[in-house]
CSV table of C-alpha atoms in Angstrom, one decimal:
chain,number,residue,atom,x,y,z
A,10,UNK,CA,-119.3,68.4,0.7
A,11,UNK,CA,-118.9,70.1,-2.3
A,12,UNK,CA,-115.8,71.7,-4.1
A,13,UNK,CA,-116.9,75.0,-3.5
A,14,UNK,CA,-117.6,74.7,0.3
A,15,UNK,CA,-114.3,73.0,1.3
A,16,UNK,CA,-112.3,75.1,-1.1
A,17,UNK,CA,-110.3,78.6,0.0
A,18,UNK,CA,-111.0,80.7,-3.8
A,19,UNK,CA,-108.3,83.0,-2.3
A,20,UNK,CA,-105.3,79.5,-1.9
A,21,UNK,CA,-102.2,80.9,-3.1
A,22,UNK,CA,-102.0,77.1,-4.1
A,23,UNK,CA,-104.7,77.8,-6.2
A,24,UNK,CA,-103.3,80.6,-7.8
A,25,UNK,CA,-99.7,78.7,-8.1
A,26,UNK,CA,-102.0,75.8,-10.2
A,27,UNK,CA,-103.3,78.6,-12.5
A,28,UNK,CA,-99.4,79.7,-13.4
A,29,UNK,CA,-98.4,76.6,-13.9
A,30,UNK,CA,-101.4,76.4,-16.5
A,31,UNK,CA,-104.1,74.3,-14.6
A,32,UNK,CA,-107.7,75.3,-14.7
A,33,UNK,CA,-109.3,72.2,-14.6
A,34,UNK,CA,-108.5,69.6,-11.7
A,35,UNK,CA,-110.2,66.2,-10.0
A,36,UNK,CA,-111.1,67.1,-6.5
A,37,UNK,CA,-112.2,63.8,-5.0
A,38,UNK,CA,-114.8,62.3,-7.1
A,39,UNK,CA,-116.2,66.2,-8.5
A,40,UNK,CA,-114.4,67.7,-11.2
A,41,UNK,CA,-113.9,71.2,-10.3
A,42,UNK,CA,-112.3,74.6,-12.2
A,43,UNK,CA,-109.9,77.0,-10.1
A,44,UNK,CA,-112.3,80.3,-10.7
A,45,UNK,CA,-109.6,82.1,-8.6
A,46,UNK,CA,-111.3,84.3,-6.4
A,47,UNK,CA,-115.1,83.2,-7.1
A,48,UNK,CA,-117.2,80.0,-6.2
A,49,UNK,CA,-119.4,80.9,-9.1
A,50,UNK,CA,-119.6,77.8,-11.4
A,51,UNK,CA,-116.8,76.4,-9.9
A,52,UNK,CA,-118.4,72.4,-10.1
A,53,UNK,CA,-119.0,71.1,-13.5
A,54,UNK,CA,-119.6,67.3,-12.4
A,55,UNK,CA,-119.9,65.8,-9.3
A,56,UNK,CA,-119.7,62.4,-8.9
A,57,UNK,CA,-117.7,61.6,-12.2
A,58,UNK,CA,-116.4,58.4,-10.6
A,59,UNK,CA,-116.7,55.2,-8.2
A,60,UNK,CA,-113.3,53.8,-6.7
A,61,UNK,CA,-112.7,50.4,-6.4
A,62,UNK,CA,-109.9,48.5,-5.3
A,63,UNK,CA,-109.2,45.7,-7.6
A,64,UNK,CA,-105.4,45.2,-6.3
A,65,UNK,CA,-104.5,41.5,-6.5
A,66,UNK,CA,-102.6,41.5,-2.8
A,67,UNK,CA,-106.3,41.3,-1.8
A,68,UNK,CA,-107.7,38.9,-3.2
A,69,UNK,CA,-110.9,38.5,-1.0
A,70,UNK,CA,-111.7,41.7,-1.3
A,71,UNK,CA,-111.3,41.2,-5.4
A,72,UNK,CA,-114.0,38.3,-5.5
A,73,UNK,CA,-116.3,40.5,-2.8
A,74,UNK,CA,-116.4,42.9,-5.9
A,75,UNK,CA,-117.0,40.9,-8.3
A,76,UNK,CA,-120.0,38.8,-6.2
A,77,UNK,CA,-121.5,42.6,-6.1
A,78,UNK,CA,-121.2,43.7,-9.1
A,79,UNK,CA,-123.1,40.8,-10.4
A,80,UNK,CA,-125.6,41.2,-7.8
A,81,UNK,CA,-126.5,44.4,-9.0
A,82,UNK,CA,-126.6,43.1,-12.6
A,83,UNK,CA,-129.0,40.7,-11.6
A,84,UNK,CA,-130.9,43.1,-10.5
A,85,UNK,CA,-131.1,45.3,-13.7
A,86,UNK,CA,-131.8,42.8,-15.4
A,87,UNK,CA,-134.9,42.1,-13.1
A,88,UNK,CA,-135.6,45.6,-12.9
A,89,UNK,CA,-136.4,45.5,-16.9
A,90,UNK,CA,-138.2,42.1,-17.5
A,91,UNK,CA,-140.5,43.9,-14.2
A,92,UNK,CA,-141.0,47.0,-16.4
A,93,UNK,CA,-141.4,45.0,-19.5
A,94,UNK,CA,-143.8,42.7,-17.6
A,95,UNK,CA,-146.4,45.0,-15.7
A,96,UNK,CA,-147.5,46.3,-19.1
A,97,UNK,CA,-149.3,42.5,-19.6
A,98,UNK,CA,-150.1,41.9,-15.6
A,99,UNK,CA,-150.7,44.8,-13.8
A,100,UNK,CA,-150.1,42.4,-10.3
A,101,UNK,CA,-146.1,42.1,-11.9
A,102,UNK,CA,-144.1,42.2,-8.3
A,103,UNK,CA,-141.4,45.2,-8.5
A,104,UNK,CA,-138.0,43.9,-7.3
A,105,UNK,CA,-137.1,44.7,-4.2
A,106,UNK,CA,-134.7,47.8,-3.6
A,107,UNK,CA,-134.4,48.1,-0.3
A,108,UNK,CA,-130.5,46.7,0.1
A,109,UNK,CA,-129.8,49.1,-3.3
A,110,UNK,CA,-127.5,51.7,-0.7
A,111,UNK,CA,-124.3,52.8,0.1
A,112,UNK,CA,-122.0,51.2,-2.4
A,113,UNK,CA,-124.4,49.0,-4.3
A,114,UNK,CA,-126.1,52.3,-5.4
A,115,UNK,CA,-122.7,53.4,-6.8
A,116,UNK,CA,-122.3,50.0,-8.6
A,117,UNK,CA,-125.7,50.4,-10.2
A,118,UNK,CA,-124.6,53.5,-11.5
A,119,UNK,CA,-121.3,51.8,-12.9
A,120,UNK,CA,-123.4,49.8,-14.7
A,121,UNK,CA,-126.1,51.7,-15.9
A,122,UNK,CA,-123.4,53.8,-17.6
A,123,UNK,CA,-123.9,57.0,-15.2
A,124,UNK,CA,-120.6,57.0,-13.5
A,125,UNK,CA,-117.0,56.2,-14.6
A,126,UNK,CA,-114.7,53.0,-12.3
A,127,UNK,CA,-111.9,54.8,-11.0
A,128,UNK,CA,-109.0,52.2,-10.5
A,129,UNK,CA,-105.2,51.8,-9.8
A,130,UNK,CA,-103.3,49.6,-11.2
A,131,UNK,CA,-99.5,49.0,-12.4
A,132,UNK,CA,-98.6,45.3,-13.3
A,133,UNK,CA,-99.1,43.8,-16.3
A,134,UNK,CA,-101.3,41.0,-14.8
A,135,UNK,CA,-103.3,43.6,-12.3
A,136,UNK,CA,-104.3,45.2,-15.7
A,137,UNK,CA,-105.3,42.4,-17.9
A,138,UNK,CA,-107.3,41.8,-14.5
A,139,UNK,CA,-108.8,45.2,-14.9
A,140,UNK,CA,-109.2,44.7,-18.6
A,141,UNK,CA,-111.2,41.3,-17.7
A,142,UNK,CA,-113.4,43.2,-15.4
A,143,UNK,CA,-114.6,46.0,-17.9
A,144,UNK,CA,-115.4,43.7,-20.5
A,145,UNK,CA,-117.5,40.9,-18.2
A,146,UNK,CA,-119.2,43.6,-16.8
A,147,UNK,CA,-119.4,46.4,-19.7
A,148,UNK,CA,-118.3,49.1,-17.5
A,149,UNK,CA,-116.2,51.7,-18.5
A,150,UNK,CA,-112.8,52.4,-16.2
A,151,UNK,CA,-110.1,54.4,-15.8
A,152,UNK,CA,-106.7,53.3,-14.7
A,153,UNK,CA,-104.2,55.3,-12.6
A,154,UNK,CA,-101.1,54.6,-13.0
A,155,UNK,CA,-100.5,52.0,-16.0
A,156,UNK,CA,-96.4,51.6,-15.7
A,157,UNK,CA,-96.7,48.1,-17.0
A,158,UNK,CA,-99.4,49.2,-19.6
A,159,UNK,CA,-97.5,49.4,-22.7
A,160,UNK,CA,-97.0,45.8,-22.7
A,161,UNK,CA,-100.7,44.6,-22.3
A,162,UNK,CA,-101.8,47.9,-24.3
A,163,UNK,CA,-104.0,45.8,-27.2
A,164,UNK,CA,-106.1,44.1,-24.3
A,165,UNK,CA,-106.4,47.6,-22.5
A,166,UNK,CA,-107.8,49.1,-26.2
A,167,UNK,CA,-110.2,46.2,-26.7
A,168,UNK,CA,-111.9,46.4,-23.3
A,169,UNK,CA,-112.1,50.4,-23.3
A,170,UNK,CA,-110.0,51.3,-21.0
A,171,UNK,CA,-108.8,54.5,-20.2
A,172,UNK,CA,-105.2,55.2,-18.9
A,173,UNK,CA,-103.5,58.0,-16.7
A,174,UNK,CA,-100.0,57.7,-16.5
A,175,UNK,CA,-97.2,59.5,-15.8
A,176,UNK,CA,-94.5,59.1,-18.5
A,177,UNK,CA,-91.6,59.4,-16.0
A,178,UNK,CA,-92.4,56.9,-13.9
A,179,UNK,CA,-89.7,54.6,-13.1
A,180,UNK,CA,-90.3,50.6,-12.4
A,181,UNK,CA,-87.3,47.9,-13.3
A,182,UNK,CA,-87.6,45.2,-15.1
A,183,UNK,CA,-88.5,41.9,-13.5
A,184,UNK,CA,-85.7,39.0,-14.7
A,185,UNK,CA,-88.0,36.1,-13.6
A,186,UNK,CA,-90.4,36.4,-16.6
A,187,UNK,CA,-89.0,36.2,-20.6
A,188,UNK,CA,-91.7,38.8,-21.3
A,189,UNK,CA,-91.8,42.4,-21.5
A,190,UNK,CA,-91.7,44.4,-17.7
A,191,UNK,CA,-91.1,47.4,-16.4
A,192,UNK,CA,-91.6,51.3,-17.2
A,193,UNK,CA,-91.1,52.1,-20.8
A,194,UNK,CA,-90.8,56.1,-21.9
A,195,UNK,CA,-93.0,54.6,-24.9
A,196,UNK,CA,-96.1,53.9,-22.4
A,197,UNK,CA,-98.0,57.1,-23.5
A,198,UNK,CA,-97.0,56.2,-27.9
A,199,UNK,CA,-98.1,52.7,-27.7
A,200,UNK,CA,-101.1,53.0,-25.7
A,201,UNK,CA,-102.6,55.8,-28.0
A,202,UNK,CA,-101.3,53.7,-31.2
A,203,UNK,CA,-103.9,50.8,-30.0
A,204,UNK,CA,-106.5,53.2,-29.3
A,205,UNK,CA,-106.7,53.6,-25.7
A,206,UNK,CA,-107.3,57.2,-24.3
A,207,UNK,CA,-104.4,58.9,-22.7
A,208,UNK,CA,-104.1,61.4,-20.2
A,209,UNK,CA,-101.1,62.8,-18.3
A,210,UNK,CA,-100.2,64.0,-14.9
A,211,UNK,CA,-97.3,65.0,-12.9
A,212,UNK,CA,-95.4,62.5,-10.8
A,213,UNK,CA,-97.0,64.8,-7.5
A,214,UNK,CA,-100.7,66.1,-7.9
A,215,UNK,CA,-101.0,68.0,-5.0
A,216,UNK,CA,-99.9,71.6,-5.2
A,217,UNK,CA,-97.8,73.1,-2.9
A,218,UNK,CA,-95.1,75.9,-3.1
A,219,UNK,CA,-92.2,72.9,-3.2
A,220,UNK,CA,-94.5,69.8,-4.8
A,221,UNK,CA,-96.2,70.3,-8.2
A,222,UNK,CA,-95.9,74.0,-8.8
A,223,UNK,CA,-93.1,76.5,-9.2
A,224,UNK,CA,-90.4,74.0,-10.0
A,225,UNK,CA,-90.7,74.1,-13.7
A,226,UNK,CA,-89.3,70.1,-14.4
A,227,UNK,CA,-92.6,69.5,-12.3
A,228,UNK,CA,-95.3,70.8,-14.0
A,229,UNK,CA,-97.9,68.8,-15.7
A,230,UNK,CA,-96.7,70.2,-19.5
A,231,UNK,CA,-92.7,68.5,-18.8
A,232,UNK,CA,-94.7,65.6,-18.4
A,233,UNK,CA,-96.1,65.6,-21.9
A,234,UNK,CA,-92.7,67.1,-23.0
A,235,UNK,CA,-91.3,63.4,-21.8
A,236,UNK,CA,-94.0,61.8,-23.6
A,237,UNK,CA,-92.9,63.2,-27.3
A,238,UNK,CA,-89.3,62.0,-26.0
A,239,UNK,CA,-90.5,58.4,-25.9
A,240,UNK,CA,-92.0,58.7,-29.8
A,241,UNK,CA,-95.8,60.7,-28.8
A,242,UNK,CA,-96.3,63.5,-31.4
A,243,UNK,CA,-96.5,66.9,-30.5
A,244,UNK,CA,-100.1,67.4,-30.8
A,245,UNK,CA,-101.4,64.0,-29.3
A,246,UNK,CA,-98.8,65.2,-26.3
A,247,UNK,CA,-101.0,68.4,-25.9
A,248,UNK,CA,-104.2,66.4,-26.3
A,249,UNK,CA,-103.4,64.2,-23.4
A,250,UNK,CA,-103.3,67.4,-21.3
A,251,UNK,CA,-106.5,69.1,-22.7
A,252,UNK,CA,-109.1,67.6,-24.5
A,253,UNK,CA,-108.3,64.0,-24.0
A,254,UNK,CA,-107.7,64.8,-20.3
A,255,UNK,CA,-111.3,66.5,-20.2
A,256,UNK,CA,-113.0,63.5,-22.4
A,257,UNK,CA,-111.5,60.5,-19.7
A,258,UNK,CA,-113.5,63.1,-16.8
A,259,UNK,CA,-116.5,63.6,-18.4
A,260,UNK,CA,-116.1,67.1,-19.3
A,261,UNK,CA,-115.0,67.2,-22.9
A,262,UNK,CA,-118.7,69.0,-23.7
A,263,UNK,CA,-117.5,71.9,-21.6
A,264,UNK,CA,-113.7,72.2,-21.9
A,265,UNK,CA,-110.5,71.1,-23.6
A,266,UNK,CA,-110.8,72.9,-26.3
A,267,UNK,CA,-111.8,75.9,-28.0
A,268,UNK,CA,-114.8,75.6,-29.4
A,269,UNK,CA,-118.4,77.2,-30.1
A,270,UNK,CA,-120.7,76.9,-27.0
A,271,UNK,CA,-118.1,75.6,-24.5
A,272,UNK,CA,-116.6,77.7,-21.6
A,273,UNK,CA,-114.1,79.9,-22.2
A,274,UNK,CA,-111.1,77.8,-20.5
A,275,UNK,CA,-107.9,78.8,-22.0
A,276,UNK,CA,-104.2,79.5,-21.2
A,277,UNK,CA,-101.9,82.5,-22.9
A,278,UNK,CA,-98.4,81.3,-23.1
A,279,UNK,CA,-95.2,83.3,-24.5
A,280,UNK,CA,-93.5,79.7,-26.5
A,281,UNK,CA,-93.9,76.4,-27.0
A,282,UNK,CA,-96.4,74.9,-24.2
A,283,UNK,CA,-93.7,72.2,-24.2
A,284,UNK,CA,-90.7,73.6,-23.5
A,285,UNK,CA,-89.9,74.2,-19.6
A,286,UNK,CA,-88.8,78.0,-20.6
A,287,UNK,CA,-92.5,79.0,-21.5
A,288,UNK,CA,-94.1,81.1,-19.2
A,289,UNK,CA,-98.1,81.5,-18.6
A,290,UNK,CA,-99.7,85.1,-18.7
A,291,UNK,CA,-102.8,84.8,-18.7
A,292,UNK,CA,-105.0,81.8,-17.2
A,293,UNK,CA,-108.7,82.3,-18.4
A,294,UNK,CA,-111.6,80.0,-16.1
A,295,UNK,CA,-115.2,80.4,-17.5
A,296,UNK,CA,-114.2,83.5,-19.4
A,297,UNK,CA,-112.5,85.8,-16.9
A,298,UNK,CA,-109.0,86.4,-16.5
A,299,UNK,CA,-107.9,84.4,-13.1
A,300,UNK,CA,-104.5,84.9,-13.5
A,301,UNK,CA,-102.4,87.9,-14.8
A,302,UNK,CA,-98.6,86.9,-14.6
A,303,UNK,CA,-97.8,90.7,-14.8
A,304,UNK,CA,-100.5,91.8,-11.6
A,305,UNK,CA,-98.8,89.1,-9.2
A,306,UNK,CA,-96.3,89.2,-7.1
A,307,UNK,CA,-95.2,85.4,-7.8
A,308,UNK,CA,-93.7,85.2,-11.5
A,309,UNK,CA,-93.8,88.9,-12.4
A,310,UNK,CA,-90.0,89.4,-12.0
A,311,UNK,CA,-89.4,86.4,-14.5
A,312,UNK,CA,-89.1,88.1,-18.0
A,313,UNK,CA,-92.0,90.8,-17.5
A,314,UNK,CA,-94.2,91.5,-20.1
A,315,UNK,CA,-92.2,93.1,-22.7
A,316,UNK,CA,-88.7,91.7,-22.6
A,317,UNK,CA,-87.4,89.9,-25.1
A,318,UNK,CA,-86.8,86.1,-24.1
A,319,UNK,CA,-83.5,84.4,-24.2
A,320,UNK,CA,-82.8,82.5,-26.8
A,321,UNK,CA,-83.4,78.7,-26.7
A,322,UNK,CA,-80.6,76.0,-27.2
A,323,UNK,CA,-80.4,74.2,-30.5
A,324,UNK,CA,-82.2,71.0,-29.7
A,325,UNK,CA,-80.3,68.0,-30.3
A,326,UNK,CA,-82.6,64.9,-29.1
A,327,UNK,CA,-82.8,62.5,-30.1
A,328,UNK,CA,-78.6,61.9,-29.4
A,329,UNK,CA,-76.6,61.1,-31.8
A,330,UNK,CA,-73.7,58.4,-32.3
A,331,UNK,CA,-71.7,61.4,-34.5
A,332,UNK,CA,-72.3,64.9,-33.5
A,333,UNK,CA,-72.5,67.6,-36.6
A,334,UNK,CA,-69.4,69.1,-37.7
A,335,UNK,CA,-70.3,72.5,-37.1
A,336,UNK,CA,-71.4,72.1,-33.5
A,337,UNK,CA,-68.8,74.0,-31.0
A,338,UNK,CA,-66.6,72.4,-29.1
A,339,UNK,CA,-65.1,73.4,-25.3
A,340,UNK,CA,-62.2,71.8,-25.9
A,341,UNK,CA,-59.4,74.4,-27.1
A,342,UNK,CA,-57.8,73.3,-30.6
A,343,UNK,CA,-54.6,71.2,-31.0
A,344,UNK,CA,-51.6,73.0,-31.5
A,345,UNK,CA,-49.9,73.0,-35.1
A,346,UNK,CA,-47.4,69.9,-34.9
A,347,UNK,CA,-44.0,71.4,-36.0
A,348,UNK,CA,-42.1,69.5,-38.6
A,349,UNK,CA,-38.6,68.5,-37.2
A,350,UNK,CA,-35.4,69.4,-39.1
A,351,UNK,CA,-32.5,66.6,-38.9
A,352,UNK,CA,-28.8,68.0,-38.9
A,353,UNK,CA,-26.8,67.5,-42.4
A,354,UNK,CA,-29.8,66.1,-43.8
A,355,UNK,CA,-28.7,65.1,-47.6
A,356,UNK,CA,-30.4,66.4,-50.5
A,357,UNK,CA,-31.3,63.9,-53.2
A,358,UNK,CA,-28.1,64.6,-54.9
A,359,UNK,CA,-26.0,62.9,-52.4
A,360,UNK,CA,-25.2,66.8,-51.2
A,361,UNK,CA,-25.3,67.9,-47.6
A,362,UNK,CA,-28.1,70.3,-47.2
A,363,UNK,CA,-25.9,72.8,-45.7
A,364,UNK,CA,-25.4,75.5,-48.2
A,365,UNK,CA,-22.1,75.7,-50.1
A,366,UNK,CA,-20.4,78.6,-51.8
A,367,UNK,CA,-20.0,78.5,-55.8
A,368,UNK,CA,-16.4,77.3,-55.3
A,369,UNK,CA,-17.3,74.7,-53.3
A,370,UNK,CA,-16.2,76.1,-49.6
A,371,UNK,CA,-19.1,74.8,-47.2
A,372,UNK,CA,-20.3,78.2,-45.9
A,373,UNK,CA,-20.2,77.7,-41.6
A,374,UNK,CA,-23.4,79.6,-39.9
A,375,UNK,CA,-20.4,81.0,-37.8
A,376,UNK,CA,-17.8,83.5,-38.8
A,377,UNK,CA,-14.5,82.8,-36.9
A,378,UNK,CA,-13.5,85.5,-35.0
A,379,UNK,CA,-10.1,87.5,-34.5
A,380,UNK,CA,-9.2,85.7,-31.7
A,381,UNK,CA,-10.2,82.0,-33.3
A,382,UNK,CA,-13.8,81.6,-31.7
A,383,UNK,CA,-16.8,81.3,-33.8
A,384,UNK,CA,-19.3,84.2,-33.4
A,385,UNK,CA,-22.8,83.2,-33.7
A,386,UNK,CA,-24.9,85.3,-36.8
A,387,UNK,CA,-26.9,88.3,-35.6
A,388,UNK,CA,-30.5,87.0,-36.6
A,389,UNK,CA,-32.6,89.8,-36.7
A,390,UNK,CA,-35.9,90.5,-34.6
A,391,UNK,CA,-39.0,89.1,-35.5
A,392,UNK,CA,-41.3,91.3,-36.8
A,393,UNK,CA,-44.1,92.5,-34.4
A,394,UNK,CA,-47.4,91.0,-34.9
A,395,UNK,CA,-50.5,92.8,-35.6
A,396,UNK,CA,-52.2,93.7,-32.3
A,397,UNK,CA,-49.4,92.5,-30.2
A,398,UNK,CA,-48.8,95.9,-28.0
């Protein structure tokens, strides 16, 4: 079924997406706008894209796809020399099409360019497989998940391939091979430096009042923020999560940017779209306002419309083997070393440093008393300090 007849317009998930600055999403093979209370135009392409499971723990199930997918190749290509030859005999048999169903229907529109391979892959050697497959075929795909992708990126460009990848996604190193493994934070900067397209998601796509939405380190835009960490500018980062997002779904004619004749699919924000402290107001879907921060009850208490907003943190990434002099310390300062004084310490002239008198009688700090006993000089009071009382 549809979008628009399995979806509830009136989800508070729905509305939770649209604060978190979605308003275009991938609902099974349709992709779909959150028009917030309204089905109206809600669909913008349905069927954008044929799964296929190309995972090398199944290897029969690998060479089943590729048997098919020539198959239907074969097929095309008897399809045309039938059209090319019934002009000249008019008797010219028409293949038959009769076993052209059910998934062989989606592979002929694979590769008659009408729909999009949807595939998931992560190793290095599961997407040079993928790579292999696009090119032998000419069939364009899209690959979900990519960790390993930044180290087979110049086969991925060459064959067309199109990556979604979450930049934060973890995967270690393996020590049996002398090449390149693992994640890299890079992943998103080399794969767009060899031309392949790039779009981001959150680690979590579904939303949900404790997944995707309303934890602010979640959200689809941290996940481009992690991408300019790892060497992606700022605006290629924003372009994975607009227009390059709505190019790899088919869409790019209708949103992803603002432009003349598309819809009217835009986002209000009060900062930096990249920085975890920006908040949406206003989420716009096919020209009408589908979210008002300051009319809902979810974010409305988080500076309201109005208030000024804190002031950000001096960024210091990337770190830094010597911090800048005049950054502030917690640490309170080092106390004033005070110089020590040695008893009878001579002067230069061989003289004790003691004062003497003029005839030469070493002057005692202590008077002797009446009664024989030294009495100790008065010293007087220190002086009070400014602001002491």
């Amino acid at each position: 079924s549809p979008p628009q007849d399995r979806s509830d317009v009136y989800s508070m998930n729905m509305l939770v997406a649209l604060a978190g600055g979605i308003t275009t999403v991938l609902s099974g093979n349709d992709v779909a706008k959150l028009t917030f209370g309204s089905i109206d135009d809600m669909v913008i392409r349905e069927g954008a894209f044929v799964n296929l499971n190309y995972s090398s723990s199944r290897p029969l199930e690998r060479r089943e796809l590729w048997n098919d997918l020539t198959r239907v190749r074969d097929y095309l290509r008897d399809v045309r020399n039938w059209e090319i030859n019934k002009k000249r005999d008019e008797e010219a048999k028409e293949p038959d099409k009769e076993w052209l169903k059910g998934k062989f229907e989606g592979y002929r529109k694979l590769l008659d360019g009408q729909a999009v391979a949807m595939m998931t892959a992560n190793g290095a050697q599961e997407l040079r497989d993928v790579a292999e497959l696009a090119r032998h075929f000419g069939i364009r795909v899209v690959v979900r998940g990519g960790i390993e992708a930044w180290t087979v990126a110049p086969e991925l460009g060459r064959a067309g391939v199109s990556a979604i990848i979450t930049p934060r996604d973890t995967y270690d190193p393996d020590p049996k091979f002398n090449r390149p493994t693992g994640s890299s934070i890079e992943n998103a900067r080399i794969l767009h430096e060899h031309g392949v397209p790039v779009a981001i998601i959150p680690g979590t796509t579904g939303i949900t009042y404790w997944g995707l939405a309303g934890r602010d380190l979640l959200h689809t835009n941290m996940e481009a923020a992690f991408a300019v960490r790892g060497g992606l500018s700022n605006e290629d980062a924003l372009r994975t999560i607009t227009i390059d997002a709505a190019r790899i779904l088919g869409v790019d004619d209708q949103v992803g940017s603002l432009e003349v004749g598309k819809d009217g699919d835009m986002i209000v924000t009060d900062g930096d779209p990249l920085s975890f402290m920006t908040q949406v107001h206003y989420a716009v879907v096919n020209g009408r306002v589908a979210y008002d921060k300051s009319k809902d009850t979810l974010f409305a208490h988080i500076r309201p419309t109005g208030e000024v907003k804190p002031v950000e943190f001096d960024d210091y990434w990337p770190r830094q083997l010597e911090w800048p002099a005049d950054i502030p310390t917690t640490n309170p300062p080092e106390p004033e070393a005070t110089p020590e004084v040695k008893p009878n310490e001579q002067n230069a002239d061989g003289a004790n440093s003691d004062s003497e008198s003029a005839d030469g009688v070493k002057k005692d700090d202590a008077a002797p008393t009446p009664d024989g006993e030294k009495k100790e000089p008065d010293t007087p009071a220190p002086a009070d300090k400014p602001g002491a009382h």
